[in-house]
Coordinates of C-alpha atoms and ligand atoms in Angstrom, one line a residue:
X200 CA -2.2 14.8 -21.2
X201 CA -4.4 17.2 -18.9
X202 CA -4.0 17.1 -15.4
X203 CA -7.1 15.0 -13.4
X204 CA -8.3 13.8 -17.2
X205 CA -9.5 10.4 -17.9
X206 CA -11.0 8.7 -20.6
X207 CA -10.1 7.2 -24.2
X208 CA -10.3 10.3 -26.2
X209 CA -7.1 11.5 -24.8
X210 CA -3.4 10.2 -26.2
X211 CA -2.9 6.9 -24.5
X212 CA 0.3 6.9 -22.7
X213 CA 1.2 3.3 -21.5
X214 CA 3.2 2.6 -18.1
X215 CA 6.5 1.7 -20.3
X216 CA 6.0 5.1 -22.0
X217 CA 5.4 7.0 -18.8
X218 CA 8.5 5.3 -17.2
X219 CA 10.8 6.3 -20.0
X220 CA 9.4 10.0 -20.5
X221 CA 9.8 10.2 -16.7
X222 CA 13.4 9.2 -16.9
X223 CA 14.1 11.8 -19.8
X224 CA 12.7 14.6 -18.0
X225 CA 13.4 14.0 -14.1
X226 CA 15.8 11.3 -14.1
X227 CA 13.8 9.4 -11.2
X228 CA 13.5 6.2 -12.7
X229 CA 17.0 4.4 -14.0
X230 CA 16.8 1.2 -16.2
X231 CA 16.5 -1.3 -13.7
X232 CA 14.1 0.5 -11.9
X233 CA 11.9 0.7 -15.0
X234 CA 12.4 -2.9 -15.5
X235 CA 11.8 -3.9 -11.8
X236 CA 8.5 -1.8 -12.1
X237 CA 7.5 -3.3 -15.3
X238 CA 8.0 -6.7 -14.2
X239 CA 5.7 -5.9 -10.9
X240 CA 2.9 -4.6 -13.3
X241 CA 3.3 -7.7 -15.4
X242 CA 2.9 -9.8 -12.3
X243 CA 0.0 -7.6 -11.0
X244 CA -1.8 -8.4 -14.4
X245 CA -1.4 -12.2 -13.9
X246 CA -2.7 -11.9 -10.5
X247 CA -5.6 -10.0 -11.9
X248 CA -6.3 -12.4 -14.2
X249 CA -6.6 -15.0 -11.7
X250 CA -8.5 -12.9 -9.4
X251 CA -10.8 -12.4 -12.3
X252 CA -11.5 -16.2 -12.8
X253 CA -12.4 -17.0 -9.0
X254 CA -14.1 -20.1 -8.9
X255 CA -13.4 -21.1 -12.6
X256 CA -10.1 -21.4 -12.1
X257 CA -10.3 -23.2 -8.4
X258 CA -8.3 -20.3 -6.6
X259 CA -10.9 -19.4 -4.2
X260 CA -10.9 -20.6 -0.5
X261 CA -8.2 -21.5 2.3
X262 CA -4.9 -22.9 1.4
X263 CA -5.0 -24.8 4.8
X264 CA -1.8 -23.3 5.8
X265 CA -0.5 -20.4 8.0
X266 CA 1.9 -17.6 7.4
X267 CA 4.7 -16.3 10.0
X268 CA 2.0 -13.6 11.4
X269 CA -0.1 -16.9 12.7
X270 CA -2.9 -15.9 9.6
X271 CA -4.6 -18.2 7.8
X272 CA -3.2 -18.1 4.1
X273 CA -6.0 -18.3 1.5
X274 CA -5.2 -19.9 -2.0
X275 CA -4.7 -16.7 -3.6
X276 CA -2.1 -15.3 -1.1
X277 CA 0.3 -18.0 -2.0
X278 CA -0.6 -17.9 -5.9
X279 CA 0.1 -14.2 -5.9
X280 CA 3.2 -14.6 -3.8
X281 CA 4.4 -17.1 -6.1
X282 CA 3.6 -15.2 -9.3
X283 CA 5.6 -12.1 -7.7
X284 CA 8.8 -14.0 -7.2
X285 CA 8.7 -15.9 -10.2
X286 CA 8.4 -12.8 -12.3
X287 CA 11.4 -11.0 -10.3
X288 CA 13.6 -13.6 -9.6
X289 CA 15.4 -13.8 -13.1
X290 CA 15.5 -10.1 -14.2
X291 CA 19.0 -9.0 -12.8
X292 CA 17.5 -6.3 -11.1
X293 CA 16.9 -7.2 -7.6
X294 CA 19.0 -8.5 -4.7
X295 CA 16.1 -10.2 -2.5
X296 CA 12.7 -9.9 -2.0
X297 CA 10.4 -9.8 1.2
X298 CA 6.6 -10.4 1.5
X299 CA 3.8 -10.7 4.0
X300 CA 3.8 -14.7 3.2
X301 CA 7.4 -15.7 3.7
X302 CA 9.0 -15.8 7.3
X303 CA 12.5 -14.8 5.9
X304 CA 13.6 -12.6 2.7
X305 CA 14.1 -14.5 -0.3
X306 CA 17.8 -13.9 -2.0
X307 CA 17.8 -14.0 -5.7
X308 CA 19.4 -17.4 -6.5
X309 CA 23.1 -17.4 -7.7
X310 CA 22.2 -18.7 -11.3
X311 CA 20.8 -15.2 -11.9
X312 CA 22.5 -11.8 -11.8
X313 CA 21.9 -9.7 -8.9
X314 CA 20.7 -6.2 -8.9
X315 CA 21.1 -3.6 -6.6
X316 CA 17.1 -3.3 -5.5
X317 CA 15.3 -5.1 -2.8
X318 CA 11.4 -5.7 -3.4
X319 CA 9.0 -6.0 -0.6
X320 CA 5.3 -6.8 -1.0
X321 CA 1.7 -7.8 0.3
X322 CA 1.0 -10.2 -2.6
X323 CA -2.5 -10.2 -1.8
X324 CA -4.1 -7.7 0.5
X325 CA -7.5 -7.9 2.0
X326 CA -7.7 -11.8 2.0
X327 CA -11.0 -11.9 3.6
X328 CA -12.5 -10.3 0.6
X329 CA -11.3 -12.9 -1.9
X330 CA -14.2 -15.4 -1.5
X331 CA -17.0 -12.6 -1.5
X332 CA -15.9 -10.8 -4.5
X333 CA -14.8 -7.3 -3.1
X334 CA -11.8 -5.4 -4.3
X335 CA -8.4 -6.8 -3.3
X336 CA -4.8 -5.7 -4.1
X337 CA -1.2 -6.2 -4.3
X338 CA 1.2 -3.8 -2.4
X339 CA 4.6 -3.2 -3.2
X340 CA 7.8 -1.1 -2.2
X341 CA 11.2 -0.8 -3.7
X342 CA 14.4 0.1 -1.8
X343 CA 17.9 0.4 -2.5
X344 CA 20.1 -2.2 -1.0
X345 CA 22.8 -0.7 1.2
X346 CA 26.0 -0.1 -0.5
X347 CA 28.3 -1.5 2.3
X348 CA 26.4 -4.6 2.7
X349 CA 27.7 -7.7 1.0
X350 CA 25.4 -10.7 1.0
X351 CA 21.7 -9.7 1.7
X352 CA 20.6 -9.7 5.3
X353 CA 17.5 -9.1 7.0
X354 CA 18.9 -5.6 8.1
X355 CA 19.1 -4.4 4.4
X356 CA 15.6 -4.3 4.5
X357 CA 15.2 -2.4 7.7
X358 CA 15.3 1.1 6.4
X359 CA 12.8 3.9 7.3
X360 CA 10.1 4.4 4.5
X361 CA 11.7 7.6 3.6
X362 CA 14.4 5.8 2.0
X363 CA 11.7 4.1 -0.6
X364 CA 12.7 4.8 -4.1
X365 CA 9.2 3.6 -5.5
X366 CA 5.9 2.1 -3.9
X367 CA 2.4 1.5 -5.5
X368 CA -0.4 -0.9 -5.5
X369 CA -2.7 -2.5 -7.9
X370 CA -6.4 -2.8 -7.0
X371 CA -8.3 -5.8 -8.4
X372 CA -11.9 -4.0 -8.4
X373 CA -14.2 -3.2 -11.2
X374 CA -11.1 -2.0 -13.2
X375 CA -7.5 -3.3 -12.3
X376 CA -5.6 -0.3 -11.5
X377 CA -2.0 0.3 -10.8
X378 CA -1.1 3.5 -8.4
X379 CA 2.6 4.5 -8.5
X380 CA 5.0 6.9 -7.1
X381 CA 8.4 7.5 -7.4
X382 CA 8.7 10.5 -5.2
X383 CA 7.5 12.9 -7.9
X384 CA 3.7 12.7 -7.5
X385 CA 1.2 9.9 -7.6
X386 CA -0.3 8.8 -11.1
X387 CA -2.6 5.9 -11.8
X388 CA -2.8 3.2 -14.9
X389 CA -6.0 1.4 -15.8
X390 CA -5.4 -2.1 -17.3
X391 CA -6.7 -2.3 -20.7
X392 CA -7.2 -6.2 -21.2
X393 CA -7.5 -6.0 -24.8
X394 CA -4.4 -4.3 -25.3
X395 CA -2.8 -6.2 -22.4
X396 CA -1.3 -2.9 -20.9
X397 CA -1.5 -0.6 -18.2
X398 CA -2.8 2.9 -19.7
X399 CA -2.2 6.3 -17.7
X400 CA -5.5 7.4 -16.7
X401 CA -4.8 9.9 -13.8
X402 CA -1.8 12.2 -13.3
X403 CA -0.6 14.1 -10.0
X404 CA -3.4 12.5 -7.7
X405 CA -4.3 15.1 -5.0
X406 CA -6.0 14.3 -1.8
X407 CA -8.0 16.9 -0.5
X408 CA -6.9 18.3 2.9
X409 CA -10.3 18.1 4.6
X410 CA -12.8 15.5 4.6
X411 CA -16.3 14.2 6.3
X412 CA -15.3 10.5 5.4
X413 CA -13.7 8.1 8.1
X414 CA -12.6 4.4 7.7
X415 CA -12.0 2.5 10.8
X416 CA -13.5 -0.8 12.0
X417 CA -15.9 0.4 14.5
X418 CA -16.3 -3.1 16.1
X419 CA -13.0 -2.6 17.7
X420 CA -14.6 0.5 19.6
X421 CA -14.4 -0.8 23.2
X422 CA -10.6 -1.5 22.7
X423 CA -9.5 2.1 21.3
X424 CA -7.1 4.1 23.0
X425 CA -8.4 7.4 24.4
X426 CA -7.5 9.8 21.4
X427 CA -8.9 7.5 18.5
X428 CA -12.2 7.1 20.6
X429 CA -12.3 10.8 21.2
X430 CA -11.9 11.8 17.8
X431 CA -14.7 9.1 16.3
X432 CA -16.9 10.2 19.1
X433 CA -16.5 13.7 17.7
X434 CA -17.1 12.5 14.3
X435 CA -20.5 10.6 15.4
X436 CA -21.6 13.8 17.1
X437 CA -22.2 15.2 13.4
X438 CA -23.7 18.8 13.0
X439 CA -24.7 19.3 16.6
X440 CA -21.1 18.3 17.8
X441 CA -17.7 20.0 18.1
X442 CA -16.9 19.3 14.3
X443 CA -20.2 21.2 13.1
X444 CA -20.6 18.8 10.3
X445 CA -21.9 15.3 9.7
X446 CA -19.5 12.5 8.7
X447 CA -19.9 9.5 6.6
X448 CA -18.4 6.1 7.2
X449 CA -16.8 3.4 4.9
X450 CA -14.9 0.2 6.0
X451 CA -14.1 -2.0 3.2
X452 CA -11.5 -4.1 5.1
X453 CA -8.9 -4.1 2.1
X454 CA -6.5 -1.6 2.9
X455 CA -6.0 -1.2 -0.9
X456 CA -9.2 -0.4 -1.5
X457 CA -9.9 2.0 1.5
X458 CA -6.5 3.8 0.6
X459 CA -7.7 4.0 -3.0
X460 CA -11.1 5.8 -2.2
X461 CA -9.0 8.3 0.1
X462 CA -6.8 8.9 -3.1
X463 CA -9.6 9.4 -5.2
X464 CA -11.9 11.5 -3.1
X465 CA -10.3 12.1 0.6
X466 CA -10.9 10.6 3.8
X467 CA -9.1 9.2 6.9
X468 CA -8.0 5.9 7.4
X469 CA -7.0 4.2 10.6
X470 CA -6.1 0.9 12.1
X471 CA -4.8 2.1 15.7
X472 CA -3.3 0.1 18.2
X473 CA -6.0 -1.5 20.3
X474 CA -6.1 -3.4 23.6
X475 CA -6.9 -6.7 22.2
X476 CA -3.3 -7.3 21.7
X477 CA -1.6 -4.6 23.6
X478 CA 2.0 -5.9 22.9
X479 CA 1.4 -5.4 19.3
X480 CA 1.9 -1.7 18.0
X481 CA -1.0 -2.5 15.5
X482 CA -2.3 -4.9 13.1
X483 CA -1.0 -3.6 10.0
X484 CA 2.9 -4.1 9.0
X485 CA 5.5 -1.4 8.3
X486 CA 7.5 -2.6 5.6
X487 CA 5.0 -3.5 3.1
X488 CA 1.7 -2.2 3.9
X489 CA 2.2 1.1 5.9
X490 CA 5.4 2.3 4.5
X491 CA 4.4 2.0 0.4
X492 CA 0.7 3.5 1.5
X493 CA 2.3 6.4 3.5
X494 CA 4.7 7.4 0.5
X495 CA 1.7 7.4 -1.7
X496 CA -0.5 9.4 0.6
X497 CA 2.5 11.9 1.3
X498 CA 3.1 12.4 -2.4
X499 CA -0.4 12.8 -2.9
X500 CA -0.3 16.0 -0.2
X501 CA -1.9 13.6 2.5
X502 CA -0.4 12.6 5.7
X503 CA 0.4 9.4 7.4
X504 CA 1.5 8.9 11.1
X505 CA 1.3 6.2 13.9
X506 CA -0.6 8.6 16.1
X507 CA 2.8 10.2 17.3
X508 CA 5.3 10.1 14.5
X509 CA 5.2 10.2 10.8
X510 CA 5.2 6.6 9.6
X511 CA 7.7 7.1 7.2
X512 CA 10.5 8.2 9.9
X513 CA 9.6 5.1 12.0
X514 CA 13.2 3.0 12.2
X515 CA 12.1 -0.7 11.7
X516 CA 13.5 -3.4 14.0
X517 CA 11.9 -6.5 12.4
X518 CA 10.8 -7.6 8.9
X519 CA 7.2 -8.1 10.0
X520 CA 7.1 -5.5 12.5
X521 CA 3.5 -4.0 12.8
X522 CA 2.7 -0.4 13.2
X523 CA -0.7 1.9 14.3
X524 CA -1.6 3.5 11.2
X525 CA -3.6 6.9 10.8
X526 CA -3.4 8.4 7.1
X527 CA -5.5 10.4 4.6
X528 CA -6.7 13.9 4.4
X529 CA -4.0 16.1 6.1
X530 CA -5.9 18.4 8.3
X531 CA -7.9 15.4 9.8
X532 CA -4.7 13.2 10.3
X533 CA -2.9 16.3 12.0
X534 CA -6.1 16.3 14.4
X535 CA -5.9 12.9 15.4
X536 CA -2.1 13.2 15.7
X537 CA -2.5 16.0 18.1
X538 CA -5.2 14.2 20.3
X539 CA -2.2 11.6 20.8
X540 CA 0.4 14.1 21.5
X541 CA -2.1 15.8 23.9
X542 CA -2.9 12.6 26.0
X543 CA 0.6 12.0 26.7
Ligands
AHG22 P1 -3.9 -9.0 4.4 O1 -5.3 -9.4 4.1 O2 -3.0 -8.7 3.6 O3 -3.7 -9.9 5.9 O4 -4.2 -7.4 5.3 C1 -5.6 -7.3 5.6 C2 -5.8 -6.1 6.3 C3 -5.9 -4.7 5.8 O5 -5.9 -5.0 4.1 C4 -7.3 -4.2 6.2 O6 -7.5 -2.8 6.2 C5 -7.5 -4.9 7.5 O7 -6.6 -6.1 7.5 C6 -8.6 -5.3 7.8 O8 -8.9 -5.9 9.0 P2 -10.3 -6.2 9.8 O9 -10.5 -7.7 9.2 O10 -9.7 -6.4 11.5 O11 -11.1 -5.0 9.7
MN23 MN1 -2.6 -6.5 3.6
MN24 MN1 -1.8 -9.9 2.3

């Protein structure tokens, strides 16, 4: 298949075929990992079907419960979480799972065989967009359970992002698309609903190093730290300012959709620390939001930092730990990071 090509005229390569051939050529996807990724893809297909039905299936609206992070859960947050748990618990490829919607990790029950992988996910990203019919998604990250450990414990999950063996997301937008990396570039697969399978539609996605587009929730501006304010101020000055060019702004409020746009055409995404909750390092969660997205972005030639340090090198200390996020086009991320280091 041609690079950067998409369209029906090309030979169709299913996700399964891609995974099998990737293992044959590069040895990066052993059988258990392939099974895991296929099961995750199947679960995302099921979430996509639910998302598509919306009010017809009675899945919109709040569930009336809260998660460990103090956020109100939507019905679809819980449905997606259950779909992922049910799909993945019996296959024998996993030791345990952890999710945004569960206080603690979920160990595979003893009635099923246990595998060597750990799966982390944000079952439904962009919850505030569910009821308004705007793109949402599922984010996932795969780690290996440390060899020396016996029974699964929270510590097993607390590995820096560089240890991820696979990561990706499914975006439920005008199309349902699965974007995946196993450390050998970033590839995307579009769901063919009639055939019921994901088909390779873009190979080796690359993020342009420069951009004129930023994504940040501007309503938080008064709470930002000086380096973030400096960067955005300079973008807003446009052609007449220090940057010498006009910038455009986008903010979808689904990280999946904002990152997907950046993978498609470049840009910078930021959810920085701010003064609203000074004790929290940021809003987004390290293990199942920032790490998988940073892995994808780096694999596509972009960069991802917390303002000071590469996100993938942050050592986690808790399952639901938060982190400040700056990711996307390399030169812009480096600029924001430099502004933070200059201010130290
Ligand atoms: P989630 O729906 O999984 O809780 O994540 C929402 C996140 C992220 O997707 C998005 O970038 C951000 O929250 C939006 O935050 P604001 O509502 O503050 O803009
Ligand atoms: Mn999320
Ligand atoms: Mn979520």
